[in-house]
Amino acid sequence: MTLPDLAVTAPVGPDGAPIVLLGPSLGTAAAVLWEDVVPILSQRYRVSLWDLPGHGASKPAAGAFTTEDLADALAGIIRELGAPVYYAGVSLGGAAGQQLVVRHGDLLRAAAIVCSSPRFGTPEMWAERAARIRAQGTPVLVSQQAERWFAPGSIAARPVITGRLLHNLSDADDESYALCCEALAAFDVREALRGKTTPVLAMYGEHDPVSPRADAELIAATVADGRVVGIANASHLAPAEKPDEVATELIRFFEEH
C-alpha cells in the first residue's frame, strides 16, 4: 500500500532549535488550527505543520489508509526534518501521534496528544458518517461540528478563526474526509500504548464532548511517562480557542523533555 502523501511546511524558527511538528484535527487545515500558537512556539523552536489527505495543502487521498499509515508517512517526514522531534497533534492528528508513539517512538523527544482519544466512538458511527459525506458532502456537518468544536462563547470571542475553521471543513475533499472516517473506525490503541516510554502530555478541553478528560487520563495512565492537563473554556479545537494557554502548556512540557 502506498503511504498517504502529506503536505508539510518548512520549519519556521531559530536556526538550530529543536523541531516541533504540529498536526491537524479532522476537517481542519493545520495552519489555521495552530495559527496563533505557531508565533509563540517559533520563538524558541523550529515549527512545521502537516495536513491530512484532502485537507489544507495536502492532495486528496489516492486510496484507503489507516492511522498506522499516517504515522509511517509522518515518520518519513520526521526523518527528513531531523529526528528526534517534539510532536503535538489534535484529534485525528493526535491519533496519528499516538501511533507514532507506538510505532516510531525513537523519532520523538516527546508527544503532546491534544483533544484526542485512544479510540473514538464506534466503527458503526464512523461508517455512517463516511456514507453521509459521500452522499451529501462535508458542508452538511458544519452546524453540528460548530457545537462540538467550540466551547460556549468561543465563536463570539474569536469569530474570524472559528469561521475559517468551519470553512476548512466545507472545503475538505469529500472522499478524503470519508477515508479519514474509515481510518478512525479502525483506530484503537488502548492496548498498544501500554508501557510505551515516549513522554506523553494528554491535553483536553474542559467542554470537549468528543475527547473528554477521561480519555486524556486513560492515555496518560497507559504509557510509562504520561501526564494530563486541561484547558479551561475550550472544547475540541483548543489551540484555536485558547492559543496562549495551549502554547504555555506545550512549552512547559517540551522544556521538561
GROMACS .gro file of C-alpha atoms in nm:
model
  257
    1MET     CA    1   0.000   0.000   0.000
    2THR     CA    2   0.123   0.350  -0.089
    3LEU     CA    3   0.151   0.576   0.213
    4PRO     CA    4  -0.059   0.894   0.222
    5ASP     CA    5   0.102   1.196   0.057
    6LEU     CA    6   0.106   1.454   0.337
    7ALA     CA    7   0.195   1.819   0.281
    8VAL     CA    8   0.437   1.961   0.539
    9THR     CA    9   0.553   2.320   0.583
   10ALA     CA   10   0.916   2.426   0.600
   11PRO     CA   11   1.026   2.489   0.959
   12VAL     CA   12   0.990   2.842   1.095
   13GLY     CA   13   1.201   2.949   1.391
   14PRO     CA   14   1.560   2.994   1.512
   15ASP     CA   15   1.832   2.807   1.325
   16GLY     CA   16   1.948   2.501   1.516
   17ALA     CA   17   1.649   2.495   1.751
   18PRO     CA   18   1.461   2.167   1.809
   19ILE     CA   19   1.180   2.084   1.567
   20VAL     CA   20   0.815   2.088   1.673
   21LEU     CA   21   0.577   1.913   1.431
   22LEU     CA   22   0.210   2.013   1.464
   23GLY     CA   23  -0.081   1.805   1.333
   24PRO     CA   24  -0.444   1.885   1.248
   25SER     CA   25  -0.789   1.774   1.352
   26LEU     CA   26  -1.021   1.603   1.105
   27GLY     CA   27  -1.186   1.870   0.891
   28THR     CA   28  -0.925   2.141   0.952
   29ALA     CA   29  -0.611   2.283   0.797
   30ALA     CA   30  -0.322   2.271   1.042
   31ALA     CA   31  -0.207   2.623   0.951
   32VAL     CA   32  -0.542   2.766   1.060
   33LEU     CA   33  -0.590   2.547   1.366
   34TRP     CA   34  -0.243   2.634   1.502
   35GLU     CA   35  -0.220   2.986   1.355
   36ASP     CA   36  -0.195   3.173   1.685
   37VAL     CA   37   0.021   2.910   1.856
   38VAL     CA   38   0.298   2.900   1.593
   39PRO     CA   39   0.428   3.255   1.658
   40ILE     CA   40   0.470   3.170   2.025
   41LEU     CA   41   0.638   2.834   1.973
   42SER     CA   42   0.861   2.961   1.692
   43GLN     CA   43   1.037   3.200   1.929
   44ARG     CA   44   1.227   2.901   2.068
   45TYR     CA   45   1.157   2.608   1.830
   46ARG     CA   46   1.154   2.545   1.457
   47VAL     CA   47   0.788   2.471   1.385
   48SER     CA   48   0.644   2.266   1.097
   49LEU     CA   49   0.284   2.165   1.028
   50TRP     CA   50   0.132   1.878   0.831
   51ASP     CA   51  -0.210   1.832   0.674
   52LEU     CA   52  -0.439   1.532   0.637
   53PRO     CA   53  -0.512   1.400   0.286
   54GLY     CA   54  -0.757   1.629   0.109
   55HIS     CA   55  -0.727   1.896   0.377
   56GLY     CA   56  -0.532   2.221   0.374
   57ALA     CA   57  -0.228   2.189   0.149
   58SER     CA   58  -0.237   1.809   0.111
   59LYS     CA   59  -0.356   1.644  -0.209
   60PRO     CA   60  -0.672   1.429  -0.199
   61ALA     CA   61  -0.617   1.071  -0.088
   62ALA     CA   62  -0.526   0.826  -0.363
   63GLY     CA   63  -0.684   0.536  -0.174
   64ALA     CA   64  -0.772   0.396   0.166
   65PHE     CA   65  -0.528   0.440   0.453
   66THR     CA   66  -0.504   0.369   0.826
   67THR     CA   67  -0.381   0.570   1.121
   68GLU     CA   68  -0.075   0.343   1.112
   69ASP     CA   69  -0.017   0.459   0.753
   70LEU     CA   70  -0.040   0.821   0.866
   71ALA     CA   71   0.221   0.753   1.134
   72ASP     CA   72   0.451   0.578   0.888
   73ALA     CA   73   0.421   0.870   0.644
   74LEU     CA   74   0.495   1.110   0.930
   75ALA     CA   75   0.798   0.903   1.027
   76GLY     CA   76   0.943   0.972   0.684
   77ILE     CA   77   0.872   1.344   0.722
   78ILE     CA   78   1.032   1.348   1.068
   79ARG     CA   79   1.347   1.179   0.939
   80GLU     CA   80   1.374   1.447   0.670
   81LEU     CA   81   1.315   1.727   0.920
   82GLY     CA   82   1.577   1.583   1.152
   83ALA     CA   83   1.475   1.338   1.423
   84PRO     CA   84   1.404   1.340   1.709
   85VAL     CA   85   1.125   1.599   1.718
   86TYR     CA   86   0.859   1.722   1.953
   87TYR     CA   87   0.511   1.638   1.828
   88ALA     CA   88   0.168   1.783   1.901
   89GLY     CA   89  -0.148   1.678   1.719
   90VAL     CA   90  -0.519   1.744   1.766
   91SER     CA   91  -0.794   1.479   1.740
   92LEU     CA   92  -0.705   1.267   1.433
   93GLY     CA   93  -0.367   1.438   1.440
   94GLY     CA   94  -0.346   1.315   1.799
   95ALA     CA   95  -0.441   0.965   1.686
   96ALA     CA   96  -0.153   0.977   1.439
   97GLY     CA   97   0.067   1.099   1.725
   98GLN     CA   98  -0.034   0.802   1.939
   99GLN     CA   99   0.057   0.572   1.650
  100LEU     CA  100   0.393   0.747   1.630
  101VAL     CA  101   0.444   0.669   1.999
  102VAL     CA  102   0.352   0.306   1.934
  103ARG     CA  103   0.545   0.256   1.609
  104HIS     CA  104   0.820   0.519   1.594
  105GLY     CA  105   0.891   0.633   1.947
  106ASP     CA  106   1.263   0.662   1.870
  107LEU     CA  107   1.183   0.957   1.639
  108LEU     CA  108   1.015   1.159   1.917
  109ARG     CA  109   1.156   1.363   2.202
  110ALA     CA  110   0.803   1.385   2.346
  111ALA     CA  111   0.444   1.385   2.220
  112ALA     CA  112   0.150   1.607   2.313
  113ILE     CA  113  -0.180   1.437   2.233
  114VAL     CA  114  -0.428   1.726   2.219
  115CYS     CA  115  -0.806   1.685   2.242
  116SER     CA  116  -0.775   1.326   2.130
  117SER     CA  117  -0.865   0.974   2.238
  118PRO     CA  118  -0.715   0.623   2.222
  119ARG     CA  119  -1.040   0.520   2.047
  120PHE     CA  120  -1.313   0.740   1.900
  121GLY     CA  121  -1.674   0.627   1.918
  122THR     CA  122  -1.770   0.308   1.735
  123PRO     CA  123  -1.685   0.171   1.390
  124GLU     CA  124  -2.055   0.190   1.301
  125MET     CA  125  -2.066   0.562   1.381
  126TRP     CA  126  -1.771   0.632   1.153
  127ALA     CA  127  -1.909   0.415   0.874
  128GLU     CA  128  -2.234   0.612   0.892
  129ARG     CA  129  -2.051   0.944   0.879
  130ALA     CA  130  -1.837   0.832   0.583
  131ALA     CA  131  -2.151   0.729   0.393
  132ARG     CA  132  -2.320   1.058   0.475
  133ILE     CA  133  -2.024   1.261   0.349
  134ARG     CA  134  -2.003   1.063   0.028
  135ALA     CA  135  -2.373   1.129  -0.028
  136GLN     CA  136  -2.402   1.491   0.089
  137GLY     CA  137  -2.054   1.642   0.122
  138THR     CA  138  -1.869   1.794   0.416
  139PRO     CA  139  -2.082   2.115   0.435
  140VAL     CA  140  -2.363   1.905   0.586
  141LEU     CA  141  -2.152   1.878   0.905
  142VAL     CA  142  -2.081   2.246   0.963
  143SER     CA  143  -2.355   2.331   1.215
  144GLN     CA  144  -2.305   2.003   1.404
  145GLN     CA  145  -1.928   2.047   1.426
  146ALA     CA  146  -1.956   2.410   1.533
  147GLU     CA  147  -2.126   2.286   1.851
  148ARG     CA  148  -1.867   2.014   1.910
  149TRP     CA  149  -1.554   2.202   1.817
  150PHE     CA  150  -1.601   2.518   2.019
  151ALA     CA  151  -1.684   2.590   2.381
  152PRO     CA  152  -1.969   2.826   2.471
  153GLY     CA  153  -1.858   3.178   2.383
  154SER     CA  154  -1.563   3.078   2.162
  155ILE     CA  155  -1.726   3.169   1.831
  156ALA     CA  156  -1.829   3.510   1.965
  157ALA     CA  157  -1.486   3.568   2.118
  158ARG     CA  158  -1.286   3.453   1.814
  159PRO     CA  159  -1.520   3.484   1.514
  160VAL     CA  160  -1.254   3.506   1.243
  161ILE     CA  161  -1.052   3.195   1.320
  162THR     CA  162  -1.354   2.984   1.417
  163GLY     CA  163  -1.524   3.086   1.093
  164ARG     CA  164  -1.216   2.998   0.891
  165LEU     CA  165  -1.202   2.655   1.054
  166LEU     CA  166  -1.563   2.588   0.962
  167HIS     CA  167  -1.476   2.692   0.605
  168ASN     CA  168  -1.188   2.442   0.618
  169LEU     CA  169  -1.446   2.173   0.688
  170SER     CA  170  -1.663   2.281   0.395
  171ASP     CA  171  -1.359   2.290   0.167
  172ALA     CA  172  -1.221   1.945   0.263
  173ASP     CA  173  -1.222   1.684  -0.012
  174ASP     CA  174  -1.531   1.468   0.049
  175GLU     CA  175  -1.374   1.133  -0.036
  176SER     CA  176  -1.059   1.207   0.165
  177TYR     CA  177  -1.273   1.305   0.464
  178ALA     CA  178  -1.470   0.981   0.430
  179LEU     CA  179  -1.146   0.782   0.417
  180CYS     CA  180  -1.029   0.962   0.734
  181CYS     CA  181  -1.355   0.849   0.899
  182GLU     CA  182  -1.284   0.490   0.796
  183ALA     CA  183  -0.932   0.517   0.936
  184LEU     CA  184  -1.079   0.633   1.267
  185ALA     CA  185  -1.328   0.346   1.262
  186ALA     CA  186  -1.035   0.102   1.285
  187PHE     CA  187  -0.831   0.308   1.534
  188ASP     CA  188  -0.784   0.165   1.884
  189VAL     CA  189  -0.451   0.191   2.068
  190ARG     CA  190  -0.572   0.129   2.421
  191GLU     CA  191  -0.353  -0.180   2.448
  192ALA     CA  192  -0.080  -0.081   2.203
  193LEU     CA  193   0.013   0.226   2.409
  194ARG     CA  194   0.073   0.020   2.721
  195GLY     CA  195   0.417   0.083   2.867
  196LYS     CA  196   0.547   0.295   2.579
  197THR     CA  197   0.830   0.512   2.707
  198THR     CA  198   0.795   0.830   2.497
  199PRO     CA  199   0.695   1.112   2.733
  200VAL     CA  200   0.331   1.199   2.663
  201LEU     CA  201   0.120   1.500   2.756
  202ALA     CA  202  -0.252   1.432   2.718
  203MET     CA  203  -0.429   1.767   2.687
  204TYR     CA  204  -0.808   1.804   2.696
  205GLY     CA  205  -1.055   2.089   2.660
  206GLU     CA  206  -1.289   2.147   2.952
  207HIS     CA  207  -1.603   2.132   2.734
  208ASP     CA  208  -1.490   1.872   2.477
  209PRO     CA  209  -1.768   1.617   2.411
  210VAL     CA  210  -1.556   1.424   2.160
  211SER     CA  211  -1.240   1.358   2.364
  212PRO     CA  212  -1.323   1.426   2.728
  213ARG     CA  213  -1.094   1.436   3.030
  214ALA     CA  214  -1.141   1.062   3.092
  215ASP     CA  215  -0.983   0.984   2.755
  216ALA     CA  216  -0.683   1.204   2.829
  217GLU     CA  217  -0.644   1.037   3.168
  218LEU     CA  218  -0.655   0.693   3.004
  219ILE     CA  219  -0.380   0.786   2.758
  220ALA     CA  220  -0.158   0.926   3.032
  221ALA     CA  221  -0.216   0.628   3.260
  222THR     CA  222  -0.142   0.374   2.987
  223VAL     CA  223   0.202   0.497   2.880
  224ALA     CA  224   0.505   0.475   3.108
  225ASP     CA  225   0.557   0.853   3.135
  226GLY     CA  226   0.227   1.036   3.093
  227ARG     CA  227   0.063   1.343   3.241
  228VAL     CA  228  -0.266   1.525   3.191
  229VAL     CA  229  -0.351   1.892   3.160
  230GLY     CA  230  -0.687   2.059   3.098
  231ILE     CA  231  -0.756   2.381   2.909
  232ALA     CA  232  -1.037   2.582   3.067
  233ASN     CA  233  -1.316   2.725   2.849
  234ALA     CA  234  -1.207   2.521   2.546
  235SER     CA  235  -1.364   2.234   2.358
  236HIS     CA  236  -1.226   2.011   2.079
  237LEU     CA  237  -1.013   2.269   1.896
  238ALA     CA  238  -0.830   2.412   2.196
  239PRO     CA  239  -0.530   2.553   2.001
  240ALA     CA  240  -0.765   2.784   1.809
  241GLU     CA  241  -0.979   2.872   2.111
  242LYS     CA  242  -0.708   2.921   2.372
  243PRO     CA  243  -0.375   2.955   2.187
  244ASP     CA  244  -0.185   3.125   2.468
  245GLU     CA  245  -0.282   2.862   2.723
  246VAL     CA  246  -0.208   2.575   2.485
  247ALA     CA  247   0.130   2.722   2.389
  248THR     CA  248   0.223   2.772   2.754
  249GLU     CA  249   0.146   2.410   2.840
  250LEU     CA  250   0.333   2.278   2.534
  251ILE     CA  251   0.642   2.484   2.612
  252ARG     CA  252   0.638   2.373   2.973
  253PHE     CA  253   0.613   2.009   2.867
  254PHE     CA  254   0.871   2.028   2.589
  255GLU     CA  255   1.119   2.212   2.812
  256GLU     CA  256   1.100   1.926   3.062
  257HIS     CA  257   1.195   1.679   2.790
   0.00000   0.00000   0.00000
